[in-house]
Amino acid sequence: MDIFIQLVINGLLLGGAYTIISLGLTLIFGVVRVVNFAHGEFLMIGMYLVYLIAAQFGVHPYVGLVPVAVILFALGALTQKGIIQPLLNADQHIQIFATVGVSTILLNLALVIFGANVYRAPVALGTNAIDVGNYSMVTGQLITFVVGISLAVLLHLFMHRTYLGRALRAVAQHRYAATLMGVNVNNVYAIAFGLGTAFVGIAAGLLAPQYPVFPTVGTYFVLTAFVIVVLGGLGSLYGAVAGSMIIGIVDTLAGYYIAPDLKEVVYFGIFLLILVLRPNGLFGVGTE
């Protein structure tokens, strides 16, 4: 039983990282109605930036994530304005190809600049473990979990208590009605895309002490994030949190009780099952 509880704890902590990444992904889809296939590459860029700040200036990734989140917000907003915005009235597959193109450009830029080498942020904080009774937790994972849940709560409050948040929700529900009410939809789209990429900037700073940095580092996390947002419901912030916790627990339990190499098979099987039985996910929202 102790092993099972430890695995559940590990899964919940892992779900904290998935939460931050998935919140950004589902926010972009929920407001802009574009599936961002470059989300993983934005995470990768963020982790490289965090690494460079740590290596060059001795700034811990937990501090470096602040400027990185700001940079990624700007990069995301510019991507929306310059690439996605002109294609919003195009067929959805054209929008998907555009984000795949952005993904390919960022990946190849990373390969040209950094090569295929693996880098690690030169830090110790976040890698040690703490014991609570019979159970152990890696401090970095615990911090990531706390930040992930806190961001989910703050995003909920932002979306419901502020004018800009209500504007985001209005555009997500019906962009033409929002336009008639005086909302600048194009600016809202840019802000939503920027916030979504800023979230992976935060995730980059939290993950850098725990994971190495290399050009395809974002692929694993974002493939899992796609499973999560489908499980929770595309566009649902609550679904992103619930899906992250479910997949985190499934990941650790399947890795221990079945086989580490087969855990992806388990949650991708869940992904396909949800697509068949409940296409809108557990907390899915309708599309316009």
Phi, psi and omega in degrees: 000322178300320179296316180299314181296319178299319179295320178296317177300313179300321180294318178295319179296318176298324178298336177298316178294316179298325181300312183298314181294317183290326177300317179296317181295315183285332176295316179298314180293318184298324183264309187274340183063037176234131175277114187272097179282358176264005184302318180295323180288328172296320176298316179300314178300318178299318180292323175296317179297317178298317178300313182297318179297318179292317184287321186273325187242358179069023181270129180296143179307329180294336174269320181296339181295338181294303177295328180295319178298321178294316179298316181290328173302312180296318180296319178294317180296320178293322177298317178297312183294317188272331187243311185282318185305314180295346185253007186296331179265003178277171176300150184299327181292333176293318177297319179297315179300324180296315179291327174296322177297316176300317178302313182296319179297312181296319180297315181289327174298318178297319179295320180293317185281314187253347185072194180267012182293154178257130181241153175228137176294131184282071182223159176247325180299129180105352182252347180276167183246152174238146181253134174234102186065234180270004188243150184238144178223134174286129186300322179298319179292322179295316178298317179298319178298313181298316179296319180300312179294320179297318179296321178297317179294314180297321179294321176299313180296319179300317183290334185253341187247351183244157179298314181297320178297318178293327176294319176300316180294321180297316179294321179297323183281318180194101187294326182290320176295321178297321178299317179296334179273004175094009179279131175281095188297320182297319177293321178298319177301315181296319179295317180298315179295319178297317178298319180299319179283330175298326178299320178287337172295319175296315178300322181300316179294326180282330182274336185303321177290342187257334187231147174289163181249128177205167190302330182256019183298328183285341186298313183299311184296320186280328172301317177294322179297324177296319176300318183296314184289332174288318178298312182282333183117118180302126180092356182261117178293320179294321178296326179296319179291310181298315179297323179297317180292319179297311182292324176300315179292317178300319180302309184287320180293315180294322179297328181272311188274338179253281176187140180303324182285347184252000184295325177297325179299321183295308185280339170287331172295319175298319178304311180293321180296317179295319178301322182283312188275325183215080186303331180277359179080180184292324181234032188300147176248150180288156176264157182293000000 
